[in-house]
Amino acid sequence: MNFNFGDMDELSSDSMSDNLSIFSRTPSPPRGMMSLPTPPLSQHSPSGTPSPSTDASLTDEDGPPPSKRRRISPSMPRETQRLDLYDASSQPEELERLVKALKNKRKIVVIAGAGISVSAGIPDFRSSTGLFNSLKSKYDLKASGKQLFDASVYRDANSTASFHDMIRTLHQSTKSASPTAFHHLIARLAHEGRLLRLYTQNVDGIDTSLPPLATQVPLPAKGPWPKTVQLHGGLEKMSCTKCNEISDFEPEEFDGPIPPECKACQEKDHIRTEIEGRRSHGIGRLRPRMVLYHEHNPDDEAIGNVTRADMRTRPDAVLVVGTTLKVPGVRRIVREMCAIVRDRRDGFTAWINNDPEPSGKEFEDSWDMIIKGTSDEVARQARLPQWDEPEKPTIISAEDAERLSSSQEVAVVLPLTPMRTPKATARSEVPVASIELDWTKKMKAIDVVTKGGKTDTTKRKAPPKQKKAPEKKPPTKKTMAKATSTNAKLNFKVTKDNKIAVPVKGKMGATEKAVPLSPSSSKSNAQAPKTIRLILK
């Protein structure tokens, strides 16, 4: 139907009002239905027509209710603190935060450079007294001493001879060097199971000489991976350019401009040519298994795999120490690790160096704390024991012994360190005596309650994912509370002379230690407590 809007004027106002009144009438609701309230005037336009918002609500009347918007609180900005270890007494709060992080963080990543080995007598690379400056004058190089760490050293006989001489000298220095205080700090973190990974750029092998920081050469492509990942190889191994045979480094073989021949290739070539009568396939040459500039890293794929795996575990602390971050691959690892850690509310990232932090937008939001000082000073402030230092047993005073003997409840606390590998051992301490345990999981507390001369055993609810041992009748003569872990069984029994005997059966062998529960072990003076609580932390 076509409407001619020009004829609209000919219509009388009466006829138009009659026609429009039919559409303007509001239908009355059926009987029994509650009438809806009239919407407020603010929802209507001045002309009386419904506003667009009202029409939209009417059209969506049969649809689902609108979803509630989730209120997202804005993230608090992370501030960067600065700590000068040369004047640490004036910054007690920052120093306390650093020490607390070193003692409490559970998944720590350390990315270390040559600066952590300077106090051991190994020079760094880029300082005024570093290798790049000293090698330039020693070997009369046209440019920096960096030339001897470039893959082009094998193109020229003179540069190859200088490279071999430098490698022999550096290897001799590393063998006579001792681990620094910071090396022992990292080893302690690994020994306690709190070091997720050490990414080292050093080729001196001082860190990997400590058992908790041992590495694998070559680095496996799949886990489990060692605690230390050598980003640039090391001087403790050499490899063949042909058969890739890896063997211990022999410095006396690298003398002169000609690299030594591979003994494994010599043996294979002798069998092929002299015995089998076939043509020779050639003999490879040996070289130190360290990565030079402008050459491929043979562990590149494995390093990428372990880095991605560590990022998925979301470490809670990153320490970047003793490096200038001039290598692009290391810069990328640091940047991504710091971003993941700072995404955690309890994360902690630190730059530890005498030199200032790297400039540029790439690292402008990467550090929770910038520490000026040496790595050894950080270790001294942490005051952690060395990894191989035996733990001292807890010594109680006479007053504490008297109080324990007269109390109704005696608590024997066994602090157990959770380990990551089944083969790792944890050390446990109890008052007056200490025992060695092979422990991997935390246990709940166990109560041994004495009643009327007879002793009953009460065991608390086991931790999740732990199978309950079948119930057995309690022994009549001896009281025994059994705690079972993955690798060891620990039995506690209260003897007649008021002592608690702790036999350990596991990979450590079978031993038994007796811990007195009162100062006197005689029956006349000793009072058997009503409750003996064994708390395993």
XYZ file of C-alpha atoms in Angstrom:
537
model
C 0.000 0.000 0.000
C 1.334 3.442 -0.938
C 0.781 6.511 1.195
C 0.784 9.990 -0.294
C 2.102 12.208 2.477
C 0.953 15.277 0.468
C -2.732 14.436 1.069
C -2.333 14.335 4.826
C -3.350 17.997 5.167
C -6.785 17.313 3.716
C -7.679 15.067 6.633
C -9.704 16.752 9.317
C -8.427 16.842 12.821
C -11.554 15.045 14.043
C -11.163 12.093 11.722
C -7.485 11.813 12.524
C -8.108 11.884 16.221
C -10.767 9.198 15.867
C -8.461 6.960 13.882
C -5.522 7.433 16.216
C -7.635 6.905 19.297
C -8.029 3.273 18.346
C -4.236 2.682 18.642
C -3.773 4.943 21.632
C -6.138 3.047 23.864
C -4.414 0.942 26.495
C -5.890 -2.555 26.781
C -7.130 -3.467 30.206
C -5.401 -6.410 31.903
C -7.327 -9.641 32.467
C -9.152 -10.093 35.697
C -7.061 -11.358 38.564
C -3.778 -10.057 37.147
C -1.925 -7.510 39.206
C -1.420 -4.236 37.431
C 2.177 -3.186 36.905
C 3.332 0.189 38.228
C 3.768 3.011 35.781
C 7.445 3.695 34.983
C 8.794 6.988 36.295
C 8.692 10.073 34.115
C 12.479 10.094 33.865
C 12.264 7.095 31.548
C 10.159 9.002 28.990
C 11.100 11.689 26.592
C 9.425 15.130 26.871
C 7.154 14.316 23.930
C 5.647 11.390 25.800
C 7.164 8.674 23.608
C 9.150 5.925 25.354
C 12.909 6.432 25.505
C 15.212 4.042 23.640
C 16.265 2.426 26.876
C 12.658 1.617 27.724
C 12.030 0.077 24.300
C 15.115 -2.082 24.618
C 13.978 -3.388 27.964
C 10.608 -4.282 26.529
C 12.077 -6.152 23.565
C 14.431 -8.162 25.850
C 11.658 -9.008 28.300
C 11.593 -12.684 27.304
C 15.389 -13.088 27.128
C 17.832 -14.061 29.915
C 18.669 -11.453 32.564
C 21.745 -9.371 31.864
C 24.936 -10.840 33.321
C 26.460 -9.094 36.286
C 29.675 -7.312 35.603
C 32.575 -8.519 37.716
C 34.290 -5.752 39.546
C 38.016 -6.021 38.906
C 40.158 -4.125 41.319
C 43.103 -2.382 39.683
C 46.458 -4.002 40.401
C 48.647 -2.128 42.812
C 51.812 -0.733 41.232
C 55.026 -2.515 42.205
C 57.650 -0.206 43.594
C 61.374 -0.795 43.149
C 63.468 -0.510 46.284
C 67.186 0.200 46.334
C 69.673 -1.261 48.786
C 73.293 -0.198 49.103
C 75.193 -2.978 50.858
C 78.075 -0.601 51.506
C 75.720 1.309 53.822
C 73.242 -1.430 54.749
C 72.903 -0.255 58.363
C 70.971 2.807 57.190
C 68.425 0.662 55.320
C 67.230 -1.980 57.799
C 63.833 -2.547 56.166
C 65.269 -3.251 52.718
C 67.964 -5.501 54.171
C 65.382 -7.431 56.183
C 63.280 -7.955 53.072
C 66.269 -9.357 51.179
C 67.275 -11.720 53.984
C 63.677 -12.847 54.475
C 63.385 -13.688 50.766
C 66.598 -15.736 50.838
C 65.412 -17.693 53.872
C 61.747 -18.214 53.024
C 61.270 -18.433 49.260
C 60.623 -21.970 48.018
C 61.214 -21.792 44.228
C 64.221 -19.587 43.609
C 65.833 -19.062 40.199
C 69.391 -17.689 40.099
C 70.816 -16.276 36.865
C 74.532 -15.727 37.462
C 77.440 -14.245 35.565
C 81.194 -13.977 35.983
C 80.866 -11.525 38.866
C 80.204 -14.266 41.419
C 83.645 -15.833 40.749
C 85.777 -12.673 40.980
C 86.556 -13.190 44.678
C 87.750 -16.725 43.806
C 90.481 -15.291 41.554
C 88.657 -15.710 38.233
C 88.486 -12.369 36.373
C 85.294 -11.202 34.771
C 85.044 -10.133 31.136
C 84.045 -6.498 30.716
C 85.449 -4.631 33.728
C 88.647 -2.562 33.614
C 90.614 -5.545 34.921
C 88.570 -8.157 33.018
C 89.686 -10.640 30.416
C 88.757 -8.500 27.424
C 91.242 -5.822 28.495
C 94.018 -8.053 29.844
C 94.011 -10.436 26.860
C 94.291 -7.575 24.404
C 97.642 -6.474 25.779
C 98.905 -9.993 26.510
C 98.392 -11.358 22.986
C 98.823 -8.038 21.135
C 95.331 -8.078 19.679
C 94.119 -5.312 17.392
C 90.684 -5.139 18.972
C 89.338 -6.337 22.307
C 90.205 -9.639 23.957
C 86.718 -10.674 22.883
C 88.388 -11.900 19.681
C 89.667 -14.989 21.540
C 86.103 -15.922 22.490
C 84.820 -15.747 18.920
C 84.341 -18.723 16.600
C 86.755 -17.098 14.136
C 89.763 -18.170 16.294
C 89.947 -21.403 14.259
C 90.378 -19.548 10.946
C 93.914 -18.382 11.673
C 96.878 -20.325 13.101
C 98.058 -17.436 15.275
C 94.643 -16.829 16.821
C 94.197 -20.587 17.399
C 97.528 -20.792 19.233
C 96.595 -17.765 21.382
C 93.195 -19.313 22.096
C 94.761 -22.604 23.211
C 97.227 -20.803 25.472
C 94.445 -18.735 27.021
C 92.307 -21.831 27.604
C 95.138 -23.679 29.349
C 95.798 -20.715 31.653
C 92.115 -20.217 32.447
C 91.637 -23.934 33.145
C 94.567 -23.931 35.561
C 93.091 -20.942 37.399
C 89.694 -22.595 37.771
C 91.184 -25.803 39.165
C 93.018 -23.923 41.911
C 90.019 -21.701 42.783
C 87.707 -22.365 45.725
C 83.947 -21.716 45.825
C 82.961 -18.290 47.092
C 80.462 -17.456 49.814
C 77.754 -16.925 47.204
C 78.517 -20.304 45.622
C 77.900 -21.901 49.014
C 74.690 -19.881 49.392
C 73.319 -21.264 46.120
C 74.412 -24.778 47.104
C 72.615 -24.369 50.428
C 69.404 -23.384 48.660
C 69.729 -26.474 46.450
C 70.458 -28.680 49.466
C 67.290 -27.442 51.184
C 65.233 -28.059 48.052
C 64.469 -24.342 47.561
C 66.530 -23.743 44.410
C 64.466 -24.292 41.302
C 67.362 -23.699 38.883
C 70.759 -22.051 38.525
C 71.345 -20.607 35.056
C 75.061 -19.873 34.902
C 76.999 -18.110 32.157
C 80.306 -19.097 33.727
C 82.613 -21.657 32.165
C 84.892 -21.966 35.221
C 82.948 -24.912 36.698
C 83.295 -23.669 40.289
C 79.557 -23.833 40.861
C 79.120 -27.300 39.356
C 81.985 -28.636 41.481
C 79.657 -28.489 44.510
C 77.540 -31.675 44.679
C 74.159 -29.912 45.162
C 74.840 -27.898 41.977
C 76.073 -30.744 39.779
C 75.090 -30.638 36.119
C 74.892 -33.026 33.160
C 76.927 -32.753 29.954
C 75.291 -32.768 27.500
C 72.123 -31.296 28.976
C 69.233 -33.750 28.478
C 66.475 -32.622 26.135
C 63.793 -33.961 28.504
C 63.469 -33.806 32.272
C 64.407 -34.394 34.937
C 67.073 -31.735 34.558
C 70.007 -30.999 36.856
C 69.966 -28.040 39.225
C 72.566 -26.149 37.179
C 72.140 -25.260 33.516
C 75.327 -24.073 31.812
C 74.267 -21.526 29.221
C 77.738 -21.289 27.640
C 79.221 -24.701 28.374
C 82.283 -25.239 30.551
C 86.002 -25.912 30.649
C 85.738 -29.263 32.373
C 84.817 -31.093 29.145
C 86.025 -31.232 25.537
C 84.232 -32.544 22.468
C 85.047 -33.797 18.982
C 83.993 -31.752 15.971
C 83.213 -34.911 13.973
C 81.820 -37.653 16.221
C 80.707 -35.325 19.094
C 82.460 -37.567 21.621
C 82.590 -35.825 25.024
C 85.471 -36.468 27.424
C 87.277 -34.778 30.287
C 89.315 -31.741 29.314
C 93.044 -32.380 28.950
C 94.841 -28.997 28.897
C 98.229 -30.428 27.896
C 96.755 -31.540 24.546
C 95.973 -27.951 23.534
C 99.446 -26.664 22.752
C 100.215 -24.825 19.525
C 98.064 -23.817 16.564
C 96.806 -27.319 15.650
C 93.881 -28.746 17.631
C 94.458 -32.286 18.961
C 92.976 -35.264 17.171
C 90.078 -37.204 18.650
C 91.222 -40.537 20.089
C 87.833 -42.125 19.525
C 87.974 -41.191 15.835
C 91.525 -42.535 15.592
C 90.432 -45.905 16.942
C 87.427 -46.111 14.617
C 89.529 -45.061 11.621
C 92.191 -47.678 12.431
C 89.592 -50.458 12.506
C 88.008 -49.257 9.271
C 91.196 -48.835 7.257
C 93.620 -51.421 8.663
C 91.278 -54.269 9.597
C 88.255 -53.860 7.336
C 90.264 -52.483 4.423
C 87.884 -49.627 3.638
C 88.636 -45.999 2.968
C 89.018 -43.529 5.800
C 86.189 -41.222 6.825
C 88.561 -38.767 8.471
C 89.521 -37.955 12.051
C 87.861 -35.189 14.051
C 89.562 -32.489 16.090
C 89.040 -31.746 19.775
C 87.985 -28.405 21.227
C 86.822 -27.163 24.647
C 83.095 -27.674 25.093
C 82.334 -24.011 25.608
C 80.188 -21.802 23.413
C 81.977 -19.049 21.511
C 80.467 -15.963 19.956
C 78.792 -16.464 16.572
C 78.395 -20.230 16.858
C 75.545 -22.582 17.667
C 75.019 -23.852 21.202
C 74.726 -27.673 21.127
C 72.435 -27.535 24.181
C 70.183 -24.875 22.686
C 67.087 -27.085 22.419
C 67.503 -28.523 25.911
C 67.978 -25.050 27.426
C 64.747 -23.914 25.782
C 62.887 -26.919 27.174
C 64.083 -26.499 30.751
C 63.421 -22.752 30.643
C 59.824 -23.256 29.535
C 59.317 -25.927 32.194
C 60.628 -23.623 34.927
C 58.362 -20.811 33.789
C 55.342 -23.101 33.993
C 56.147 -23.823 37.636
C 55.915 -20.066 38.377
C 58.989 -19.411 40.547
C 58.562 -17.077 43.505
C 61.990 -15.386 43.359
C 64.594 -14.484 40.718
C 68.114 -13.324 41.572
C 70.124 -11.829 38.699
C 73.663 -11.509 39.997
C 77.118 -10.756 38.598
C 76.130 -10.238 34.954
C 75.787 -7.264 32.621
C 73.142 -8.965 30.434
C 74.915 -8.294 27.152
C 73.987 -11.663 25.620
C 70.547 -11.463 23.921
C 69.468 -14.985 24.889
C 70.171 -14.381 28.566
C 68.356 -11.046 28.430
C 65.263 -12.806 27.136
C 65.340 -15.403 29.918
C 65.719 -12.693 32.569
C 62.944 -10.558 31.126
C 60.423 -13.392 30.925
C 61.328 -14.860 34.310
C 60.987 -11.499 36.038
C 57.615 -10.886 34.382
C 56.267 -14.210 35.675
C 57.584 -13.688 39.205
C 56.306 -10.116 39.449
C 52.893 -11.372 38.357
C 52.757 -13.178 41.697
C 51.700 -11.157 44.711
C 54.484 -12.678 46.819
C 57.109 -12.689 44.042
C 60.543 -11.150 44.524
C 63.047 -10.128 41.854
C 66.472 -8.653 42.597
C 69.357 -7.199 40.619
C 72.642 -7.754 42.497
C 75.696 -6.024 41.058
C 78.214 -3.267 41.621
C 77.196 -1.860 38.244
C 73.788 -0.236 37.672
C 70.859 -2.182 36.309
C 70.374 -2.429 32.512
C 68.752 0.643 31.038
C 65.960 0.823 28.526
C 62.259 0.089 28.448
C 62.893 -3.662 28.315
C 63.716 -3.869 32.051
C 62.036 -0.766 33.430
C 59.437 -2.814 35.343
C 61.458 -5.921 36.191
C 62.971 -5.370 39.650
C 61.535 -5.388 43.143
C 64.934 -4.526 44.571
C 68.163 -3.191 43.054
C 71.102 -4.114 45.276
C 74.456 -2.417 44.923
C 77.244 -4.588 46.260
C 79.055 -7.874 45.818
C 77.414 -11.267 45.774
C 79.561 -12.426 48.691
C 78.206 -9.596 50.834
C 74.682 -10.806 50.080
C 75.693 -14.272 51.299
C 77.210 -12.835 54.478
C 74.041 -10.889 55.235
C 71.911 -14.018 54.725
C 74.011 -15.995 57.254
C 72.892 -19.360 55.933
C 75.079 -22.340 56.865
C 77.101 -24.032 54.182
C 75.451 -26.932 52.458
C 77.829 -29.507 53.991
C 77.875 -27.974 57.454
C 76.353 -30.409 59.983
C 73.324 -29.123 61.794
C 73.776 -28.643 65.487
C 71.367 -30.445 67.839
C 69.063 -28.343 69.940
C 70.388 -27.822 73.475
C 67.845 -27.116 76.191
C 68.573 -25.428 79.494
C 67.999 -26.894 82.947
C 64.969 -24.638 83.434
C 63.385 -25.848 80.221
C 64.108 -29.462 81.175
C 62.459 -28.967 84.565
C 59.467 -27.323 82.969
C 59.104 -30.148 80.450
C 59.317 -32.814 83.136
C 56.626 -31.207 85.272
C 54.234 -30.399 82.439
C 51.319 -32.577 81.498
C 52.253 -32.520 77.828
C 55.685 -32.922 76.290
C 56.211 -31.770 72.701
C 59.001 -33.388 70.704
C 59.347 -31.261 67.564
C 60.900 -32.822 64.463
C 61.435 -30.115 61.814
C 61.553 -31.936 58.491
C 62.606 -30.250 55.243
C 60.441 -31.329 52.266
C 62.698 -32.645 49.513
C 61.950 -32.720 45.793
C 63.607 -35.971 44.828
C 62.985 -39.384 46.409
C 66.708 -39.973 46.841
C 67.281 -36.767 48.820
C 67.750 -36.931 52.571
C 66.435 -34.507 55.154
C 67.953 -33.836 58.521
C 65.800 -33.894 61.637
C 66.492 -32.500 65.072
C 64.977 -33.442 68.402
C 65.916 -32.131 71.862
C 69.205 -33.554 73.153
C 69.688 -35.856 70.144
C 69.445 -35.725 66.366
C 68.666 -38.412 63.809
C 69.054 -38.796 60.051
C 65.863 -39.391 58.085
C 65.022 -40.221 54.498
C 61.888 -38.106 54.296
C 59.941 -36.646 51.391
C 56.519 -35.585 52.692
C 55.104 -33.626 55.594
C 53.238 -35.554 58.291
C 50.548 -34.593 60.780
C 51.003 -34.645 64.539
C 50.719 -37.953 66.416
C 49.566 -38.135 70.025
C 50.588 -40.902 72.417
C 48.296 -40.720 75.449
C 48.868 -42.578 78.735
C 45.854 -43.636 80.805
C 46.022 -45.352 84.180
C 49.344 -47.040 83.644
C 48.236 -48.398 80.283
C 49.097 -46.642 77.081
C 46.872 -46.203 74.065
C 47.895 -44.976 70.648
C 45.877 -42.208 69.012
C 46.646 -41.170 65.458
C 45.352 -38.027 63.856
C 43.835 -37.844 60.431
C 46.410 -38.609 57.763
C 47.295 -35.905 55.203
C 45.522 -35.943 51.835
C 46.535 -38.492 49.224
C 48.041 -40.796 51.827
C 46.873 -44.361 52.201
C 45.867 -45.362 55.686
C 47.696 -48.279 57.165
C 45.529 -51.232 58.174
C 44.447 -51.015 61.779
C 46.112 -53.406 64.166
C 45.585 -54.155 67.790
C 47.801 -52.021 70.037
C 50.707 -53.920 71.582
C 50.333 -54.862 75.192
C 53.830 -54.201 76.511
C 55.165 -51.479 74.228
C 53.571 -48.296 73.021
C 54.248 -47.537 69.381
C 53.065 -44.690 67.139
C 53.850 -45.346 63.489
C 54.346 -42.650 60.861
C 54.821 -43.791 57.269
C 56.324 -41.707 54.470
C 57.248 -42.550 50.887
C 60.701 -43.940 51.584
C 60.970 -44.575 55.308
C 59.047 -45.891 58.295
C 59.458 -44.097 61.568
C 58.395 -45.860 64.797
C 58.221 -44.065 68.123
C 57.932 -46.159 71.278
C 57.827 -45.009 74.876
C 60.076 -47.140 77.065
C 59.643 -47.934 80.748
C 62.416 -45.552 81.796
C 60.446 -42.585 80.411
C 62.317 -42.279 77.110
C 61.126 -42.140 73.564
C 63.032 -44.486 71.277
C 63.225 -43.555 67.606
C 64.252 -46.413 65.303
C 64.660 -45.443 61.650
C 64.231 -48.033 58.912
C 64.809 -46.962 55.361
C 67.562 -46.150 52.929
C 69.677 -44.784 55.763
C 69.819 -48.177 57.458
C 68.418 -49.309 60.806
C 69.406 -47.189 63.808
C 67.800 -46.230 67.097
C 68.109 -43.073 69.150
C 66.650 -42.586 72.621
C 65.372 -39.160 73.651
C 64.714 -38.636 77.393
C 61.445 -36.965 78.211
C 62.596 -35.757 81.637
C 65.945 -34.748 83.168
C 66.134 -37.945 85.176
C 65.743 -41.396 83.699
C 65.190 -43.189 86.998
C 61.764 -44.560 87.752
C 61.524 -42.863 91.123
C 62.107 -39.263 89.950
C 60.651 -39.432 86.451
C 57.014 -38.664 85.933
C 55.401 -40.076 82.836
C 53.517 -37.239 81.111
C 49.903 -37.694 80.244
C 50.394 -36.684 76.614
C 53.448 -36.989 74.411
C 52.957 -35.098 71.189
C 55.207 -35.825 68.244
C 55.029 -32.890 65.878
C 56.486 -33.402 62.417
C 56.913 -30.111 60.582
